[in-house]
PDB file of C-alpha atoms in Angstrom:
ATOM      1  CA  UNK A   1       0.000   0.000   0.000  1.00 91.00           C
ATOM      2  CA  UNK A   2       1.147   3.548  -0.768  1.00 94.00           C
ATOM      3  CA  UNK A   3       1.207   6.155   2.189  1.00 95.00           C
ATOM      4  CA  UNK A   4       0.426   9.893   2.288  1.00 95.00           C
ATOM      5  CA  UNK A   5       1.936  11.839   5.296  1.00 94.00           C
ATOM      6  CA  UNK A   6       2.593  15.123   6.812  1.00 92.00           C
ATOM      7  CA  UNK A   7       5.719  16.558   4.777  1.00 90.00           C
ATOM      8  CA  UNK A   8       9.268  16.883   6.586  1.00 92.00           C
ATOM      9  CA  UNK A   9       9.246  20.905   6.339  1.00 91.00           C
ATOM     10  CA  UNK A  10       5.855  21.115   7.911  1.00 90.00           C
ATOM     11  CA  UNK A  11       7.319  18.629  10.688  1.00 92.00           C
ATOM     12  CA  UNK A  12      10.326  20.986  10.592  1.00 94.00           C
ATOM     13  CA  UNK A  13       8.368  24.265  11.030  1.00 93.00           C
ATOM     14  CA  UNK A  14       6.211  23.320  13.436  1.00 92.00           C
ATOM     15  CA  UNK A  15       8.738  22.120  15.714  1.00 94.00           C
ATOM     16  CA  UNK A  16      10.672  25.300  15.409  1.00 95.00           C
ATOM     17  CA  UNK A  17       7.943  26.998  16.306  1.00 94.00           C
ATOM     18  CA  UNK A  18       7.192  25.337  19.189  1.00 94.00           C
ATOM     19  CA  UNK A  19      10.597  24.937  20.071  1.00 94.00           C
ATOM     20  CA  UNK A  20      11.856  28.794  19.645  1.00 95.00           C
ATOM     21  CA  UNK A  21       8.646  30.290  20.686  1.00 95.00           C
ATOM     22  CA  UNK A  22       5.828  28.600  22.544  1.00 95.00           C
ATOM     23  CA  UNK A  23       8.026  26.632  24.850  1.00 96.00           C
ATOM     24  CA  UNK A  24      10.599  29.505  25.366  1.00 96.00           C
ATOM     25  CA  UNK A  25       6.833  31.731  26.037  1.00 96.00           C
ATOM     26  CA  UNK A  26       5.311  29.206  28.595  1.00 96.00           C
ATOM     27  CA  UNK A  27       8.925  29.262  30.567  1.00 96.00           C
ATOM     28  CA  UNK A  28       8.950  33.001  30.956  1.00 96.00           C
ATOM     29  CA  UNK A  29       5.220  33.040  31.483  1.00 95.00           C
ATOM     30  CA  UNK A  30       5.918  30.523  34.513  1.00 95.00           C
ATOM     31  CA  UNK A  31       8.573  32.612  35.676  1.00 96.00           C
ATOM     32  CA  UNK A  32       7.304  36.160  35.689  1.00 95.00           C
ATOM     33  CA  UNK A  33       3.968  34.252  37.465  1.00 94.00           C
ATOM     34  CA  UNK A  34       5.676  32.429  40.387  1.00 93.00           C
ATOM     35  CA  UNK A  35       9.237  33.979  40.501  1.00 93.00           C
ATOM     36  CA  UNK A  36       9.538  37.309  39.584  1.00 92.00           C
ATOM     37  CA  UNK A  37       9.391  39.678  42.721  1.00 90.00           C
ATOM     38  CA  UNK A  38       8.292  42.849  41.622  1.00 93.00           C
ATOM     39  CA  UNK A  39       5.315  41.546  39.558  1.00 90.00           C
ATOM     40  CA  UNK A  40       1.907  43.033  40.855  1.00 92.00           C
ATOM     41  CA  UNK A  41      -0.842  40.655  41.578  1.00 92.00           C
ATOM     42  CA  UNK A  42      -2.824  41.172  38.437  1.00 94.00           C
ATOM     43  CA  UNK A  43       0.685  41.047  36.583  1.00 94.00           C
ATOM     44  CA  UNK A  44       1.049  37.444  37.623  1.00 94.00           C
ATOM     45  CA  UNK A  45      -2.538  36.500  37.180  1.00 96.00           C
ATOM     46  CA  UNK A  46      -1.850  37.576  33.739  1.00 96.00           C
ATOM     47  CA  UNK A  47       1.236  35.557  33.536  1.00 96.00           C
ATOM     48  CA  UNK A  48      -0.227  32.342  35.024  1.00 96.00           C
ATOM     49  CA  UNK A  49      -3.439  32.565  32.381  1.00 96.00           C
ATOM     50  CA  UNK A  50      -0.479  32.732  29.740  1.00 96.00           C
ATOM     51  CA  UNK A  51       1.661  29.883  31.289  1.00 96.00           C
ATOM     52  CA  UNK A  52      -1.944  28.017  30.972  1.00 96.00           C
ATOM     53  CA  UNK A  53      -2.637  28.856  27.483  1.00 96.00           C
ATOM     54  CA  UNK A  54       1.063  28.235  26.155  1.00 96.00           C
ATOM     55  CA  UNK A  55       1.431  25.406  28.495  1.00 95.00           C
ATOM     56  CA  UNK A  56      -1.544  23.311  27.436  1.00 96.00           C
ATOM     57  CA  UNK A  57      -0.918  24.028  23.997  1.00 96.00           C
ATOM     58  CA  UNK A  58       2.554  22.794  23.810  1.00 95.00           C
ATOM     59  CA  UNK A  59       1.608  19.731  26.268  1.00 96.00           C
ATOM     60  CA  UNK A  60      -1.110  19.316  23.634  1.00 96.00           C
ATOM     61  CA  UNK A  61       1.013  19.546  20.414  1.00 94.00           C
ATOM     62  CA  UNK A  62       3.431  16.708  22.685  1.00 94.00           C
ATOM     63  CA  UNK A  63       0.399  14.477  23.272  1.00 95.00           C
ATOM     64  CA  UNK A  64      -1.192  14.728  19.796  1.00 92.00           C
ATOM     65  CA  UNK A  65       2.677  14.099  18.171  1.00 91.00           C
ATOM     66  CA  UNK A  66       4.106  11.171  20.462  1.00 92.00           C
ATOM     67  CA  UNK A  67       0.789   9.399  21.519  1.00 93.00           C
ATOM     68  CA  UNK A  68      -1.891  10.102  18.741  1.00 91.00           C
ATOM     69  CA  UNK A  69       0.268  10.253  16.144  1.00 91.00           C
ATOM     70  CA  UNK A  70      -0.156  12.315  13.197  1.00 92.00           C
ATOM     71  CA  UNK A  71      -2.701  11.581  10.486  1.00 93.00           C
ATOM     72  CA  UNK A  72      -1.894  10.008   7.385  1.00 95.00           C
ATOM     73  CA  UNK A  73      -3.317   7.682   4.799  1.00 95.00           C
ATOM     74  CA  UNK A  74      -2.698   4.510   3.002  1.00 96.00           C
ATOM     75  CA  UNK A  75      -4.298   3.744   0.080  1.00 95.00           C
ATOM     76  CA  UNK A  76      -4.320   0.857  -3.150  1.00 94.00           C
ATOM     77  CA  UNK A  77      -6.278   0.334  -6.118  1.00 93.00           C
ATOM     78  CA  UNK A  78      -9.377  -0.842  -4.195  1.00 94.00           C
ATOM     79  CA  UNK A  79     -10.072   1.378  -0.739  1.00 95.00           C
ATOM     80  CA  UNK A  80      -8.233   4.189   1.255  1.00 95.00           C
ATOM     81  CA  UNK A  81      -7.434   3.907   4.930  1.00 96.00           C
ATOM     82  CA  UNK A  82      -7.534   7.284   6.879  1.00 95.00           C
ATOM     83  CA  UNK A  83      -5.459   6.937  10.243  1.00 95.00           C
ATOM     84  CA  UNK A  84      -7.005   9.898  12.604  1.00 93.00           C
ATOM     85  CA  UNK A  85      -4.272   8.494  15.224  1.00 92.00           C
ATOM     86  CA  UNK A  86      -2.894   5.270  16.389  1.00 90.00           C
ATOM     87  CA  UNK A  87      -6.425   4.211  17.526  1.00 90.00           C
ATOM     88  CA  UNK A  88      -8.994   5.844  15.147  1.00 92.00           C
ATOM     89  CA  UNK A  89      -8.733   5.025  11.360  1.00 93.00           C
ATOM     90  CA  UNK A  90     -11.631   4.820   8.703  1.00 94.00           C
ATOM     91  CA  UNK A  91     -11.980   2.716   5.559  1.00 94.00           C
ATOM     92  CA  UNK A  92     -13.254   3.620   2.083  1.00 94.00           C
ATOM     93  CA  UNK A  93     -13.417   2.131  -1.453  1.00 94.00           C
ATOM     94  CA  UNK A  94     -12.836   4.324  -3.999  1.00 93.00           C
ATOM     95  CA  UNK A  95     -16.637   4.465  -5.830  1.00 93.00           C
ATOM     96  CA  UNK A  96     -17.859   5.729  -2.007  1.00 91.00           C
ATOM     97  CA  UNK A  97     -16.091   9.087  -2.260  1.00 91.00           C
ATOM     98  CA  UNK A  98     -17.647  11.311  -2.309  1.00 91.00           C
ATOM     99  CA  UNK A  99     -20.699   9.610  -0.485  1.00 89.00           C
ATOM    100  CA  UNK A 100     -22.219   8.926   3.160  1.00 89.00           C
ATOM    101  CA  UNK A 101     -20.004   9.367   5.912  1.00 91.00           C
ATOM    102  CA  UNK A 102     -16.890  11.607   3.765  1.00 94.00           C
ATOM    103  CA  UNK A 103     -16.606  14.546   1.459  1.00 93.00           C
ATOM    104  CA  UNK A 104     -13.498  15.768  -0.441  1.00 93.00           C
ATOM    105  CA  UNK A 105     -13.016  19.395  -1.088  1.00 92.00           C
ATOM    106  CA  UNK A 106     -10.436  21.410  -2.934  1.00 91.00           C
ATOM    107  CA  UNK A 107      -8.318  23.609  -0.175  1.00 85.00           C
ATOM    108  CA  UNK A 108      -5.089  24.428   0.969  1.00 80.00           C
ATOM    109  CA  UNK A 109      -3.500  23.635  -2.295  1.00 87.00           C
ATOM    110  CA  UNK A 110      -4.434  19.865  -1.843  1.00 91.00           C
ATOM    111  CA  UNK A 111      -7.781  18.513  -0.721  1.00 93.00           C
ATOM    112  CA  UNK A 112      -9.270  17.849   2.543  1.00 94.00           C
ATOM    113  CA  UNK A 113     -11.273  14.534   3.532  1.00 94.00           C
ATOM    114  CA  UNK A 114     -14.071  15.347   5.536  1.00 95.00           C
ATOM    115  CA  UNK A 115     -15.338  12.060   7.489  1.00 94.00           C
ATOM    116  CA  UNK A 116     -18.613  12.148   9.501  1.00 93.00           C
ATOM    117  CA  UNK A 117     -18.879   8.860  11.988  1.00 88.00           C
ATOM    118  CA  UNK A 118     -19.505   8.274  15.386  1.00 85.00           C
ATOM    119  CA  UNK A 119     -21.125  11.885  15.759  1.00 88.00           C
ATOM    120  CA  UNK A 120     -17.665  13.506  15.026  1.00 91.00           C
ATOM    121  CA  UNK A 121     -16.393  15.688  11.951  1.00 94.00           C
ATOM    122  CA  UNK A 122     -12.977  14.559  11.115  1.00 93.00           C
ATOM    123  CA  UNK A 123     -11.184  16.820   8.696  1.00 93.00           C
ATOM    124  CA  UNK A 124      -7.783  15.522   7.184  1.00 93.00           C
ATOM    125  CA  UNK A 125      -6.324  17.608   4.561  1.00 93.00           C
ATOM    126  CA  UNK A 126      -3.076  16.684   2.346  1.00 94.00           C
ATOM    127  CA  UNK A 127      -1.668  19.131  -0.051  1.00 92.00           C
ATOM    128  CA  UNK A 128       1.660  19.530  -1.894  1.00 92.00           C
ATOM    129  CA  UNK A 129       3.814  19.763   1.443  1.00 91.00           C
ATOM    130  CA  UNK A 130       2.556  16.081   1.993  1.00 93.00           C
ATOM    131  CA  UNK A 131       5.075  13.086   1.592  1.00 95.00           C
ATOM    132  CA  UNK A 132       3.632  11.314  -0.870  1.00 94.00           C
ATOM    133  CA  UNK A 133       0.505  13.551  -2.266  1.00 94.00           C
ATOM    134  CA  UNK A 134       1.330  13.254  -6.086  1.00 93.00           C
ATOM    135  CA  UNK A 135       0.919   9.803  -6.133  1.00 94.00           C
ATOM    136  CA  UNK A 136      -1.634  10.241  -3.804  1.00 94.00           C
ATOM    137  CA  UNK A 137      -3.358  12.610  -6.439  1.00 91.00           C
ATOM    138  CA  UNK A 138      -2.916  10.364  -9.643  1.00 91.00           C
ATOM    139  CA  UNK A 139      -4.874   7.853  -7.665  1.00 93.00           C
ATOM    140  CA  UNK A 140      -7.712  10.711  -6.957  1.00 92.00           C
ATOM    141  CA  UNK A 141      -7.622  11.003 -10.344  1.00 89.00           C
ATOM    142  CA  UNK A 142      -7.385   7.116 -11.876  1.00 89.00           C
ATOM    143  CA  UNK A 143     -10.183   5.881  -9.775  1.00 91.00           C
ATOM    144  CA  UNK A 144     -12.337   9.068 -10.999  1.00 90.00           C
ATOM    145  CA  UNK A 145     -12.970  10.820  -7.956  1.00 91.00           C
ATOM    146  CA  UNK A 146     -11.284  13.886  -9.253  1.00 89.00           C
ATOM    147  CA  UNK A 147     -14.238  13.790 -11.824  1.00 88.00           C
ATOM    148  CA  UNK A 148     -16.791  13.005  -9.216  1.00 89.00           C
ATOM    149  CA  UNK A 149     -15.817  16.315  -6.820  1.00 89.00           C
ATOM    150  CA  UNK A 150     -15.905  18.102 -10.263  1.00 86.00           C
ATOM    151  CA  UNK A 151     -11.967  19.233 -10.329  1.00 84.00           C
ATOM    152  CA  UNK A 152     -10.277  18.761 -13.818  1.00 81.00           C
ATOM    153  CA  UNK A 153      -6.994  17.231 -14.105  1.00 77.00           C
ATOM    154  CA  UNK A 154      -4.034  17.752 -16.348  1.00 80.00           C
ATOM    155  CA  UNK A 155      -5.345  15.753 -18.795  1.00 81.00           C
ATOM    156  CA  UNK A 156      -9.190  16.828 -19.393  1.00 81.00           C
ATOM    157  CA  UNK A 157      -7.229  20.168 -19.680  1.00 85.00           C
ATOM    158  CA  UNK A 158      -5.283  19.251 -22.496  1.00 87.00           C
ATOM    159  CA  UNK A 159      -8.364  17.622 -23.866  1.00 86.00           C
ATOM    160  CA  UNK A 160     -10.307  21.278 -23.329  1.00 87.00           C
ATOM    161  CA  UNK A 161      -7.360  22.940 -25.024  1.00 88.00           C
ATOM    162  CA  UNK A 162      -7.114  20.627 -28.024  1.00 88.00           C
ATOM    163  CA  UNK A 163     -10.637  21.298 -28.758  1.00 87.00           C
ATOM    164  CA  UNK A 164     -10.492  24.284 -28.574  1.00 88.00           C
ATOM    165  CA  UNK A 165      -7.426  25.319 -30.194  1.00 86.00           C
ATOM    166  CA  UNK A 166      -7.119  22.516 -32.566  1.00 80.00           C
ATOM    167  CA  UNK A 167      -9.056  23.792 -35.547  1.00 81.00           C
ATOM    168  CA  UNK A 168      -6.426  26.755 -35.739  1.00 79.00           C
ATOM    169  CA  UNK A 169      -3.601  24.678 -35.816  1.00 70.00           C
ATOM    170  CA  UNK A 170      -4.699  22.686 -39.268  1.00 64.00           C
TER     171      UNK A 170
END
């Protein structure tokens, strides 16, 4: 089966940005909050609400990363397997998309799965930062649900062009 992933520079960027500035923000936030003596009291109110916020969002982005894991997809000529995390993944054959229970859109530059089940909305987008999303898009495209979404692909382009332009050229 071929796999679709989160690219290595949007790995790369968000850990730099976690790593230069939300981690670096939650340590002074801590220490203006608890250690610094001249803060007022509503100063270190302020700076324990931030220590909160950038706290639980980095412990977050930790959680989601090491135990979730990161979405991805694996796919063949038959179905598509969407991996939510280590524990939540949803199966499709190619002739049900779009259908009951997931929608594609165009967005981002790629195209985002939207899967209702269970009661929940699960969005998963790939785009061109994706490991893996051309081949990922020639299969969109070879089992027709390119066609289906109504997007037109390199080749019904060419097809639209030599129609058009093709009595000129004789």
């Amino acid at each position: 089966m071929k796999k679709c992933t989160i690219g290595l520079f949007a790995k790369i960027v968000a850990f730099l940005l976690f790593s230069l500035f939300f981690v670096p923000l939650t340590g002074f936030s801590l220490y203006m909050a608890f250690f610094y003596p001249q803060a007022t009291s509503d100063e270190k109110l302020l700076f324990l609400a931030s220590t909160i916020l950038f706290g639980g969002l980095v412990i977050f982005a930790v959680y989601r990363t090491f135990y979730l894991g990161l979405v991805w997809a694996e796919y063949d000529a038959v179905k598509i397997i969407f991996h939510y995390s280590r524990r939540e993944q949803y199966t499709f054959k190619w002739e049900q998309i779009p259908g009951n229970g997931i929608q594609i859109v165009p967005g981002n530059g790629g195209y985002v799965f939207c899967i209702t089940a269970d009661g929940r909305q699960r969005k998963i987008p790939f785009n061109r930062l994706s490991k893996g999303y051309k081949d990922l898009e020639k299969m969109l495209g070879s089992t027709g649900v390119l066609h289906r979404i109504g997007v037109l692909t390199k080749e019904d382009l060419k097809n639209i062009a030599d129609q058009i332009f093709g009595p000129f050229g004789k």
